[in-house]
């Protein structure tokens, strides 16, 4: 999440060099919201907020896009993922936080698109509602929900504190977690009661009949979320960007390879942003944590 980013592309392992066709494969989303002639490289050339959207939304997205490769607190991949969102797209931001990706998605998709900003922390969900109002973005729909592998499970969200200040970007769901993992570094935490749902149930509940792009950053619960997204993976087959970090997955008893293998079992190829393009890769590197998945 925003605020603790350590860089989305560092030294490149020679063993990870991209295949020759890695950036020439089509970047179309499952339902044709993006042209099949558009490649990952071409789509990443420039960010164009919809001309028909809110002026405030377009201005905010333009600023965030400009800051993305320049500000340490904004992930480089944010603007690059938004460049793959076509007008009219349906996007889902899981672990929406303060709304960085949601703002970029809503601007790129425009008024004919739809962006669901899913956030488990009620405090941040309220801020997302306020953000949508301020930006005059009716297509941006904040949803308070804790997405996991099963629905109806009563659990808690652990929000860590450092020097009496909440660190929202490191909050995680206790359901399925054996320990606090890297969050043991914090002074204390505040627990918020939650009830889980699945992505499949959530999309059905909110009448989502098409999904083009999904971003997920939920501090290690990504694998569990995918286990509750079978219909999304098999029917909608959207473009995904997942945060994958061993240190966070470990507290749930999973490894980065588990996430990669699950996505591969559904026919997805993996990419990471390297230099100035999305490059295909086969495994998770300690120098990057955001990975793009698409059907070749």
PDB file of C-alpha atoms in Angstrom:
ATOM      1  CA  UNK A   1       0.000   0.000   0.000  1.00  0.00           C
ATOM      2  CA  UNK A   2       0.989   3.622  -0.366  1.00  0.00           C
ATOM      3  CA  UNK A   3       3.357   4.857   2.310  1.00  0.00           C
ATOM      4  CA  UNK A   4       5.738   1.941   2.675  1.00  0.00           C
ATOM      5  CA  UNK A   5       6.865   1.354  -0.849  1.00  0.00           C
ATOM      6  CA  UNK A   6      10.502   0.423  -1.269  1.00  0.00           C
ATOM      7  CA  UNK A   7      10.801   0.477  -5.019  1.00  0.00           C
ATOM      8  CA  UNK A   8       9.235  -1.471  -7.823  1.00  0.00           C
ATOM      9  CA  UNK A   9      12.228  -2.411  -9.857  1.00  0.00           C
ATOM     10  CA  UNK A  10      15.772  -2.842  -8.795  1.00  0.00           C
ATOM     11  CA  UNK A  11      18.757  -4.813 -10.098  1.00  0.00           C
ATOM     12  CA  UNK A  12      17.686  -7.313 -12.720  1.00  0.00           C
ATOM     13  CA  UNK A  13      18.711 -10.940 -12.460  1.00  0.00           C
ATOM     14  CA  UNK A  14      20.059 -12.276 -15.764  1.00  0.00           C
ATOM     15  CA  UNK A  15      18.041 -15.421 -15.197  1.00  0.00           C
ATOM     16  CA  UNK A  16      14.906 -13.282 -15.199  1.00  0.00           C
ATOM     17  CA  UNK A  17      15.458 -11.636 -18.580  1.00  0.00           C
ATOM     18  CA  UNK A  18      12.168 -11.313 -20.453  1.00  0.00           C
ATOM     19  CA  UNK A  19      11.295 -13.493 -23.396  1.00  0.00           C
ATOM     20  CA  UNK A  20      11.439 -11.723 -26.792  1.00  0.00           C
ATOM     21  CA  UNK A  21       7.653 -11.593 -27.102  1.00  0.00           C
ATOM     22  CA  UNK A  22       7.012 -10.397 -23.554  1.00  0.00           C
ATOM     23  CA  UNK A  23       6.014  -6.845 -24.446  1.00  0.00           C
ATOM     24  CA  UNK A  24       4.487  -7.501 -27.850  1.00  0.00           C
ATOM     25  CA  UNK A  25       1.707  -9.760 -26.638  1.00  0.00           C
ATOM     26  CA  UNK A  26      -1.754  -8.236 -26.738  1.00  0.00           C
ATOM     27  CA  UNK A  27      -2.939  -6.487 -23.605  1.00  0.00           C
ATOM     28  CA  UNK A  28      -6.646  -6.767 -24.258  1.00  0.00           C
ATOM     29  CA  UNK A  29      -8.931  -7.369 -21.302  1.00  0.00           C
ATOM     30  CA  UNK A  30     -11.339 -10.264 -21.325  1.00  0.00           C
ATOM     31  CA  UNK A  31     -14.419  -8.536 -22.689  1.00  0.00           C
ATOM     32  CA  UNK A  32     -12.845  -6.322 -25.322  1.00  0.00           C
ATOM     33  CA  UNK A  33     -12.706  -3.094 -23.338  1.00  0.00           C
ATOM     34  CA  UNK A  34      -9.192  -2.795 -24.712  1.00  0.00           C
ATOM     35  CA  UNK A  35      -8.363  -3.209 -28.380  1.00  0.00           C
ATOM     36  CA  UNK A  36      -6.765  -6.545 -29.224  1.00  0.00           C
ATOM     37  CA  UNK A  37      -4.241  -4.628 -31.280  1.00  0.00           C
ATOM     38  CA  UNK A  38      -2.950  -2.796 -28.215  1.00  0.00           C
ATOM     39  CA  UNK A  39       0.287  -4.180 -26.813  1.00  0.00           C
ATOM     40  CA  UNK A  40       1.538  -3.777 -23.268  1.00  0.00           C
ATOM     41  CA  UNK A  41       4.309  -1.537 -24.539  1.00  0.00           C
ATOM     42  CA  UNK A  42       1.985   0.641 -26.620  1.00  0.00           C
ATOM     43  CA  UNK A  43      -0.621   0.965 -23.871  1.00  0.00           C
ATOM     44  CA  UNK A  44       2.045   2.052 -21.397  1.00  0.00           C
ATOM     45  CA  UNK A  45       3.300   4.914 -23.542  1.00  0.00           C
ATOM     46  CA  UNK A  46       1.000   7.581 -22.149  1.00  0.00           C
ATOM     47  CA  UNK A  47      -1.775   8.028 -19.612  1.00  0.00           C
ATOM     48  CA  UNK A  48      -4.954   9.608 -20.967  1.00  0.00           C
ATOM     49  CA  UNK A  49      -7.754  10.266 -18.462  1.00  0.00           C
ATOM     50  CA  UNK A  50     -11.152  10.157 -20.153  1.00  0.00           C
ATOM     51  CA  UNK A  51     -12.006  13.547 -21.676  1.00  0.00           C
ATOM     52  CA  UNK A  52     -15.649  13.078 -20.672  1.00  0.00           C
ATOM     53  CA  UNK A  53     -14.998  12.621 -16.958  1.00  0.00           C
ATOM     54  CA  UNK A  54     -14.874  15.050 -14.045  1.00  0.00           C
ATOM     55  CA  UNK A  55     -12.311  17.823 -14.377  1.00  0.00           C
ATOM     56  CA  UNK A  56     -11.317  17.330 -10.749  1.00  0.00           C
ATOM     57  CA  UNK A  57     -10.890  13.585 -11.247  1.00  0.00           C
ATOM     58  CA  UNK A  58      -8.814  14.071 -14.391  1.00  0.00           C
ATOM     59  CA  UNK A  59      -6.600  16.652 -12.676  1.00  0.00           C
ATOM     60  CA  UNK A  60      -6.043  14.431  -9.639  1.00  0.00           C
ATOM     61  CA  UNK A  61      -5.247  11.412 -11.799  1.00  0.00           C
ATOM     62  CA  UNK A  62      -2.899  13.427 -13.986  1.00  0.00           C
ATOM     63  CA  UNK A  63      -0.995  14.637 -10.934  1.00  0.00           C
ATOM     64  CA  UNK A  64      -0.760  11.125  -9.450  1.00  0.00           C
ATOM     65  CA  UNK A  65       0.416   9.757 -12.783  1.00  0.00           C
ATOM     66  CA  UNK A  66       3.135  12.413 -12.976  1.00  0.00           C
ATOM     67  CA  UNK A  67       4.209  11.747  -9.376  1.00  0.00           C
ATOM     68  CA  UNK A  68       4.189   7.964  -9.739  1.00  0.00           C
ATOM     69  CA  UNK A  69       7.782   7.560 -11.021  1.00  0.00           C
ATOM     70  CA  UNK A  70       9.024  10.527  -9.005  1.00  0.00           C
ATOM     71  CA  UNK A  71       7.625  10.280  -5.462  1.00  0.00           C
ATOM     72  CA  UNK A  72       8.926   7.583  -3.122  1.00  0.00           C
ATOM     73  CA  UNK A  73       5.496   7.183  -1.512  1.00  0.00           C
ATOM     74  CA  UNK A  74       3.690   6.350  -4.784  1.00  0.00           C
ATOM     75  CA  UNK A  75       4.304   3.050  -6.518  1.00  0.00           C
ATOM     76  CA  UNK A  76       5.790   3.307  -9.983  1.00  0.00           C
ATOM     77  CA  UNK A  77       3.431   0.592 -11.195  1.00  0.00           C
ATOM     78  CA  UNK A  78       0.370   2.689 -10.348  1.00  0.00           C
ATOM     79  CA  UNK A  79       0.538   4.889 -13.438  1.00  0.00           C
ATOM     80  CA  UNK A  80       1.697   2.002 -15.610  1.00  0.00           C
ATOM     81  CA  UNK A  81      -1.288  -0.147 -14.662  1.00  0.00           C
ATOM     82  CA  UNK A  82      -3.680   2.757 -15.245  1.00  0.00           C
ATOM     83  CA  UNK A  83      -2.313   3.071 -18.782  1.00  0.00           C
ATOM     84  CA  UNK A  84      -3.743  -0.390 -19.481  1.00  0.00           C
ATOM     85  CA  UNK A  85      -7.261   0.700 -18.519  1.00  0.00           C
ATOM     86  CA  UNK A  86      -9.407   1.581 -21.532  1.00  0.00           C
ATOM     87  CA  UNK A  87     -12.458   3.894 -21.485  1.00  0.00           C
ATOM     88  CA  UNK A  88     -15.514   1.987 -20.312  1.00  0.00           C
ATOM     89  CA  UNK A  89     -13.502  -0.568 -18.334  1.00  0.00           C
ATOM     90  CA  UNK A  90     -14.740  -2.186 -15.140  1.00  0.00           C
ATOM     91  CA  UNK A  91     -11.990  -2.134 -12.507  1.00  0.00           C
ATOM     92  CA  UNK A  92     -11.689  -3.468  -8.971  1.00  0.00           C
ATOM     93  CA  UNK A  93      -9.205  -2.137  -6.416  1.00  0.00           C
ATOM     94  CA  UNK A  94      -8.881  -4.605  -3.510  1.00  0.00           C
ATOM     95  CA  UNK A  95      -7.098  -3.028  -0.585  1.00  0.00           C
ATOM     96  CA  UNK A  96      -7.929   0.425  -1.913  1.00  0.00           C
ATOM     97  CA  UNK A  97      -6.364   2.292   1.022  1.00  0.00           C
ATOM     98  CA  UNK A  98      -6.426   6.034   0.347  1.00  0.00           C
ATOM     99  CA  UNK A  99      -7.621   5.566  -3.237  1.00  0.00           C
ATOM    100  CA  UNK A 100      -4.478   5.971  -5.347  1.00  0.00           C
ATOM    101  CA  UNK A 101      -5.259   3.175  -7.808  1.00  0.00           C
ATOM    102  CA  UNK A 102      -9.008   3.784  -7.593  1.00  0.00           C
ATOM    103  CA  UNK A 103      -8.544   7.409  -8.665  1.00  0.00           C
ATOM    104  CA  UNK A 104      -6.354   6.428 -11.602  1.00  0.00           C
ATOM    105  CA  UNK A 105      -8.755   3.653 -12.646  1.00  0.00           C
ATOM    106  CA  UNK A 106     -11.825   5.888 -12.458  1.00  0.00           C
ATOM    107  CA  UNK A 107     -10.148   8.598 -14.525  1.00  0.00           C
ATOM    108  CA  UNK A 108      -8.939   6.181 -17.204  1.00  0.00           C
ATOM    109  CA  UNK A 109     -12.235   4.271 -17.430  1.00  0.00           C
ATOM    110  CA  UNK A 110     -14.260   7.473 -17.561  1.00  0.00           C
ATOM    111  CA  UNK A 111     -17.975   7.969 -16.833  1.00  0.00           C
ATOM    112  CA  UNK A 112     -18.927   4.910 -18.894  1.00  0.00           C
ATOM    113  CA  UNK A 113     -16.689   2.719 -16.765  1.00  0.00           C
ATOM    114  CA  UNK A 114     -16.963   1.515 -13.195  1.00  0.00           C
ATOM    115  CA  UNK A 115     -14.432   1.266 -10.381  1.00  0.00           C
ATOM    116  CA  UNK A 116     -15.090  -0.686  -7.188  1.00  0.00           C
ATOM    117  CA  UNK A 117     -12.783   0.431  -4.362  1.00  0.00           C
ATOM    118  CA  UNK A 118     -12.817  -2.394  -1.813  1.00  0.00           C
ATOM    119  CA  UNK A 119     -11.349  -1.624   1.609  1.00  0.00           C
ATOM    120  CA  UNK A 120     -11.642  -3.576   4.880  1.00  0.00           C
ATOM    121  CA  UNK A 121     -10.811  -0.660   7.185  1.00  0.00           C
ATOM    122  CA  UNK A 122     -14.042   1.298   7.911  1.00  0.00           C
ATOM    123  CA  UNK A 123     -12.067   4.486   8.546  1.00  0.00           C
ATOM    124  CA  UNK A 124     -10.474   4.357   5.119  1.00  0.00           C
ATOM    125  CA  UNK A 125     -13.759   3.387   3.478  1.00  0.00           C
ATOM    126  CA  UNK A 126     -15.267   6.634   4.791  1.00  0.00           C
ATOM    127  CA  UNK A 127     -12.350   8.551   3.313  1.00  0.00           C
ATOM    128  CA  UNK A 128     -12.912   6.825  -0.032  1.00  0.00           C
ATOM    129  CA  UNK A 129     -16.548   7.931  -0.023  1.00  0.00           C
ATOM    130  CA  UNK A 130     -15.391  11.474   0.688  1.00  0.00           C
ATOM    131  CA  UNK A 131     -12.807  11.211  -2.096  1.00  0.00           C
ATOM    132  CA  UNK A 132     -15.413  10.113  -4.643  1.00  0.00           C
ATOM    133  CA  UNK A 133     -17.580  13.081  -3.666  1.00  0.00           C
ATOM    134  CA  UNK A 134     -14.771  15.636  -3.792  1.00  0.00           C
ATOM    135  CA  UNK A 135     -13.547  14.354  -7.166  1.00  0.00           C
ATOM    136  CA  UNK A 136     -17.111  14.267  -8.514  1.00  0.00           C
ATOM    137  CA  UNK A 137     -16.593  10.681  -9.582  1.00  0.00           C
ATOM    138  CA  UNK A 138     -19.910   8.771  -9.439  1.00  0.00           C
ATOM    139  CA  UNK A 139     -18.308   5.828 -11.245  1.00  0.00           C
ATOM    140  CA  UNK A 140     -15.991   5.349  -8.231  1.00  0.00           C
ATOM    141  CA  UNK A 141     -17.844   3.101  -5.779  1.00  0.00           C
ATOM    142  CA  UNK A 142     -16.247   2.509  -2.342  1.00  0.00           C
ATOM    143  CA  UNK A 143     -17.200  -0.789  -0.684  1.00  0.00           C
ATOM    144  CA  UNK A 144     -16.365  -1.761   2.888  1.00  0.00           C
ATOM    145  CA  UNK A 145     -15.481  -5.464   2.755  1.00  0.00           C
ATOM    146  CA  UNK A 146     -12.865  -7.976   3.873  1.00  0.00           C
ATOM    147  CA  UNK A 147     -12.199 -10.311   0.942  1.00  0.00           C
ATOM    148  CA  UNK A 148     -10.921 -13.806   1.666  1.00  0.00           C
ATOM    149  CA  UNK A 149     -11.275 -17.480   0.673  1.00  0.00           C
ATOM    150  CA  UNK A 150     -14.631 -17.968   2.417  1.00  0.00           C
ATOM    151  CA  UNK A 151     -17.562 -15.771   3.346  1.00  0.00           C
ATOM    152  CA  UNK A 152     -19.275 -15.332   6.689  1.00  0.00           C
ATOM    153  CA  UNK A 153     -16.194 -15.782   8.841  1.00  0.00           C
ATOM    154  CA  UNK A 154     -15.993 -13.451  11.841  1.00  0.00           C
ATOM    155  CA  UNK A 155     -12.458 -12.143  12.188  1.00  0.00           C
ATOM    156  CA  UNK A 156     -10.518  -8.965  12.923  1.00  0.00           C
ATOM    157  CA  UNK A 157      -8.333  -6.467  11.117  1.00  0.00           C
ATOM    158  CA  UNK A 158      -5.056  -5.718  12.888  1.00  0.00           C
ATOM    159  CA  UNK A 159      -4.059  -2.065  12.425  1.00  0.00           C
ATOM    160  CA  UNK A 160      -0.472  -1.521  13.662  1.00  0.00           C
ATOM    161  CA  UNK A 161       0.670   1.617  15.445  1.00  0.00           C
ATOM    162  CA  UNK A 162       4.070   3.283  15.543  1.00  0.00           C
ATOM    163  CA  UNK A 163       4.662   6.187  17.926  1.00  0.00           C
ATOM    164  CA  UNK A 164       0.911   6.372  18.604  1.00  0.00           C
ATOM    165  CA  UNK A 165       0.160   6.749  14.876  1.00  0.00           C
ATOM    166  CA  UNK A 166      -1.744   4.134  12.840  1.00  0.00           C
ATOM    167  CA  UNK A 167       0.122   2.574   9.914  1.00  0.00           C
ATOM    168  CA  UNK A 168      -2.865   1.773   7.704  1.00  0.00           C
ATOM    169  CA  UNK A 169      -0.724   0.426   4.872  1.00  0.00           C
ATOM    170  CA  UNK A 170       0.375  -2.514   7.016  1.00  0.00           C
ATOM    171  CA  UNK A 171      -3.024  -3.526   8.384  1.00  0.00           C
ATOM    172  CA  UNK A 172      -3.865  -7.191   7.829  1.00  0.00           C
ATOM    173  CA  UNK A 173      -6.709  -9.615   8.422  1.00  0.00           C
ATOM    174  CA  UNK A 174      -6.242 -12.145  11.221  1.00  0.00           C
ATOM    175  CA  UNK A 175      -8.317 -14.868   9.551  1.00  0.00           C
ATOM    176  CA  UNK A 176      -5.865 -17.596   8.511  1.00  0.00           C
ATOM    177  CA  UNK A 177      -2.825 -15.850   9.987  1.00  0.00           C
ATOM    178  CA  UNK A 178      -0.653 -17.903  12.371  1.00  0.00           C
ATOM    179  CA  UNK A 179       1.339 -14.909  13.602  1.00  0.00           C
ATOM    180  CA  UNK A 180       1.922 -11.208  12.978  1.00  0.00           C
ATOM    181  CA  UNK A 181       4.933 -11.773  10.739  1.00  0.00           C
ATOM    182  CA  UNK A 182       6.807  -8.548   9.948  1.00  0.00           C
ATOM    183  CA  UNK A 183       4.205  -6.561  11.878  1.00  0.00           C
ATOM    184  CA  UNK A 184       5.820  -7.725  15.111  1.00  0.00           C
ATOM    185  CA  UNK A 185       8.079  -4.674  14.669  1.00  0.00           C
ATOM    186  CA  UNK A 186       5.251  -2.331  15.691  1.00  0.00           C
ATOM    187  CA  UNK A 187       4.540  -1.094  19.208  1.00  0.00           C
ATOM    188  CA  UNK A 188       0.946  -2.264  19.308  1.00  0.00           C
ATOM    189  CA  UNK A 189      -2.129  -2.811  17.177  1.00  0.00           C
ATOM    190  CA  UNK A 190      -5.806  -1.969  17.208  1.00  0.00           C
ATOM    191  CA  UNK A 191      -8.303  -4.695  16.323  1.00  0.00           C
ATOM    192  CA  UNK A 192     -11.388  -4.016  14.207  1.00  0.00           C
ATOM    193  CA  UNK A 193     -14.142  -6.628  13.948  1.00  0.00           C
ATOM    194  CA  UNK A 194     -14.874  -7.867  10.428  1.00  0.00           C
ATOM    195  CA  UNK A 195     -16.871 -10.530   8.618  1.00  0.00           C
ATOM    196  CA  UNK A 196     -15.316 -11.954   5.479  1.00  0.00           C
ATOM    197  CA  UNK A 197     -16.750 -12.292   2.007  1.00  0.00           C
ATOM    198  CA  UNK A 198     -15.348 -13.650  -1.252  1.00  0.00           C
ATOM    199  CA  UNK A 199     -14.661 -11.784  -4.459  1.00  0.00           C
ATOM    200  CA  UNK A 200     -17.094 -14.061  -6.294  1.00  0.00           C
ATOM    201  CA  UNK A 201     -19.909 -13.248  -3.865  1.00  0.00           C
ATOM    202  CA  UNK A 202     -19.077  -9.552  -3.798  1.00  0.00           C
ATOM    203  CA  UNK A 203     -19.158  -9.161  -7.578  1.00  0.00           C
ATOM    204  CA  UNK A 204     -22.459 -11.007  -7.730  1.00  0.00           C
ATOM    205  CA  UNK A 205     -23.916  -8.885  -4.924  1.00  0.00           C
ATOM    206  CA  UNK A 206     -23.003  -5.643  -6.686  1.00  0.00           C
ATOM    207  CA  UNK A 207     -24.136  -6.777 -10.117  1.00  0.00           C
ATOM    208  CA  UNK A 208     -20.716  -6.874 -11.745  1.00  0.00           C
ATOM    209  CA  UNK A 209     -21.133  -8.793 -15.001  1.00  0.00           C
ATOM    210  CA  UNK A 210     -17.794  -7.843 -16.508  1.00  0.00           C
ATOM    211  CA  UNK A 211     -14.349  -7.252 -15.016  1.00  0.00           C
ATOM    212  CA  UNK A 212     -11.378  -5.905 -16.947  1.00  0.00           C
ATOM    213  CA  UNK A 213      -8.705  -4.983 -14.396  1.00  0.00           C
ATOM    214  CA  UNK A 214      -8.118  -5.959 -10.751  1.00  0.00           C
ATOM    215  CA  UNK A 215      -5.410  -4.687  -8.417  1.00  0.00           C
ATOM    216  CA  UNK A 216      -4.835  -6.490  -5.096  1.00  0.00           C
ATOM    217  CA  UNK A 217      -2.740  -5.355  -2.126  1.00  0.00           C
ATOM    218  CA  UNK A 218      -3.937  -6.975   1.106  1.00  0.00           C
ATOM    219  CA  UNK A 219      -0.719  -7.669   3.016  1.00  0.00           C
ATOM    220  CA  UNK A 220      -0.291 -11.382   2.388  1.00  0.00           C
ATOM    221  CA  UNK A 221      -3.931 -12.455   2.044  1.00  0.00           C
ATOM    222  CA  UNK A 222      -3.699 -12.412  -1.767  1.00  0.00           C
ATOM    223  CA  UNK A 223      -3.610 -16.202  -2.068  1.00  0.00           C
ATOM    224  CA  UNK A 224      -6.675 -16.617   0.155  1.00  0.00           C
ATOM    225  CA  UNK A 225      -8.520 -13.979  -1.880  1.00  0.00           C
ATOM    226  CA  UNK A 226      -7.757 -15.835  -5.107  1.00  0.00           C
ATOM    227  CA  UNK A 227      -9.144 -19.052  -3.597  1.00  0.00           C
ATOM    228  CA  UNK A 228     -12.468 -17.234  -3.248  1.00  0.00           C
ATOM    229  CA  UNK A 229     -12.371 -15.862  -6.804  1.00  0.00           C
ATOM    230  CA  UNK A 230     -12.874 -18.982  -8.922  1.00  0.00           C
ATOM    231  CA  UNK A 231     -15.674 -17.487 -11.033  1.00  0.00           C
ATOM    232  CA  UNK A 232     -13.719 -14.284 -11.607  1.00  0.00           C
ATOM    233  CA  UNK A 233     -10.659 -16.248 -12.674  1.00  0.00           C
ATOM    234  CA  UNK A 234     -12.495 -18.647 -14.960  1.00  0.00           C
ATOM    235  CA  UNK A 235     -15.331 -16.535 -16.369  1.00  0.00           C
ATOM    236  CA  UNK A 236     -14.140 -12.929 -16.388  1.00  0.00           C
ATOM    237  CA  UNK A 237     -10.390 -13.589 -16.774  1.00  0.00           C
ATOM    238  CA  UNK A 238      -9.353  -9.973 -16.116  1.00  0.00           C
ATOM    239  CA  UNK A 239      -5.938  -8.377 -16.093  1.00  0.00           C
ATOM    240  CA  UNK A 240      -4.550  -8.575 -12.530  1.00  0.00           C
ATOM    241  CA  UNK A 241      -1.863  -6.793 -10.595  1.00  0.00           C
ATOM    242  CA  UNK A 242      -1.003  -8.549  -7.350  1.00  0.00           C
ATOM    243  CA  UNK A 243       1.342  -7.509  -4.590  1.00  0.00           C
ATOM    244  CA  UNK A 244       3.407 -10.607  -3.807  1.00  0.00           C
ATOM    245  CA  UNK A 245       5.789 -10.549  -0.843  1.00  0.00           C
ATOM    246  CA  UNK A 246       7.157 -13.627   0.914  1.00  0.00           C
ATOM    247  CA  UNK A 247       7.278 -11.910   4.307  1.00  0.00           C
ATOM    248  CA  UNK A 248       3.554 -11.159   4.307  1.00  0.00           C
ATOM    249  CA  UNK A 249       2.396 -14.404   2.690  1.00  0.00           C
ATOM    250  CA  UNK A 250       4.371 -16.423   5.264  1.00  0.00           C
ATOM    251  CA  UNK A 251       2.128 -15.428   8.153  1.00  0.00           C
ATOM    252  CA  UNK A 252      -0.731 -17.168   6.319  1.00  0.00           C
ATOM    253  CA  UNK A 253       1.360 -20.251   5.598  1.00  0.00           C
ATOM    254  CA  UNK A 254       1.801 -19.473   1.907  1.00  0.00           C
ATOM    255  CA  UNK A 255       4.711 -18.719  -0.414  1.00  0.00           C
ATOM    256  CA  UNK A 256       5.086 -16.468  -3.428  1.00  0.00           C
ATOM    257  CA  UNK A 257       5.325 -19.569  -5.619  1.00  0.00           C
ATOM    258  CA  UNK A 258       1.842 -20.618  -4.467  1.00  0.00           C
ATOM    259  CA  UNK A 259       0.346 -17.436  -5.913  1.00  0.00           C
ATOM    260  CA  UNK A 260       2.304 -17.720  -9.162  1.00  0.00           C
ATOM    261  CA  UNK A 261       1.369 -21.388  -9.584  1.00  0.00           C
ATOM    262  CA  UNK A 262      -2.318 -20.718  -8.930  1.00  0.00           C
ATOM    263  CA  UNK A 263      -2.390 -17.986 -11.553  1.00  0.00           C
ATOM    264  CA  UNK A 264      -0.475 -20.171 -14.013  1.00  0.00           C
ATOM    265  CA  UNK A 265      -3.024 -22.964 -13.493  1.00  0.00           C
ATOM    266  CA  UNK A 266      -5.643 -20.555 -14.848  1.00  0.00           C
ATOM    267  CA  UNK A 267      -3.538 -19.761 -17.917  1.00  0.00           C
ATOM    268  CA  UNK A 268      -2.002 -16.491 -16.735  1.00  0.00           C
ATOM    269  CA  UNK A 269       1.488 -15.267 -17.618  1.00  0.00           C
ATOM    270  CA  UNK A 270       3.377 -13.033 -15.161  1.00  0.00           C
ATOM    271  CA  UNK A 271       5.068  -9.693 -15.845  1.00  0.00           C
ATOM    272  CA  UNK A 272       6.867  -7.061 -13.797  1.00  0.00           C
ATOM    273  CA  UNK A 273       7.606  -3.423 -14.553  1.00  0.00           C
ATOM    274  CA  UNK A 274      11.288  -3.133 -15.343  1.00  0.00           C
ATOM    275  CA  UNK A 275      12.934   0.009 -16.638  1.00  0.00           C
ATOM    276  CA  UNK A 276      10.267   1.373 -18.952  1.00  0.00           C
ATOM    277  CA  UNK A 277       8.160  -1.648 -19.875  1.00  0.00           C
ATOM    278  CA  UNK A 278       6.296  -4.688 -18.610  1.00  0.00           C
ATOM    279  CA  UNK A 279       8.568  -7.682 -19.013  1.00  0.00           C
ATOM    280  CA  UNK A 280       7.593 -11.301 -18.688  1.00  0.00           C
ATOM    281  CA  UNK A 281       9.115 -13.187 -15.764  1.00  0.00           C
ATOM    282  CA  UNK A 282       8.839 -16.656 -14.263  1.00  0.00           C
ATOM    283  CA  UNK A 283       9.328 -16.063 -10.558  1.00  0.00           C
ATOM    284  CA  UNK A 284       9.023 -13.420  -7.865  1.00  0.00           C
ATOM    285  CA  UNK A 285      12.135 -11.345  -7.226  1.00  0.00           C
ATOM    286  CA  UNK A 286      13.134  -9.769  -3.896  1.00  0.00           C
ATOM    287  CA  UNK A 287      13.626  -6.487  -5.768  1.00  0.00           C
ATOM    288  CA  UNK A 288       9.972  -6.086  -6.826  1.00  0.00           C
ATOM    289  CA  UNK A 289       6.624  -6.741  -5.231  1.00  0.00           C
ATOM    290  CA  UNK A 290       3.941  -5.842  -7.800  1.00  0.00           C
ATOM    291  CA  UNK A 291       3.283  -8.300 -10.606  1.00  0.00           C
ATOM    292  CA  UNK A 292       0.993  -8.113 -13.622  1.00  0.00           C
ATOM    293  CA  UNK A 293      -0.907 -11.236 -14.730  1.00  0.00           C
ATOM    294  CA  UNK A 294      -2.645 -11.583 -18.072  1.00  0.00           C
ATOM    295  CA  UNK A 295      -3.782 -14.292 -20.442  1.00  0.00           C
ATOM    296  CA  UNK A 296      -1.180 -14.527 -23.264  1.00  0.00           C
TER     297      UNK A 296
END
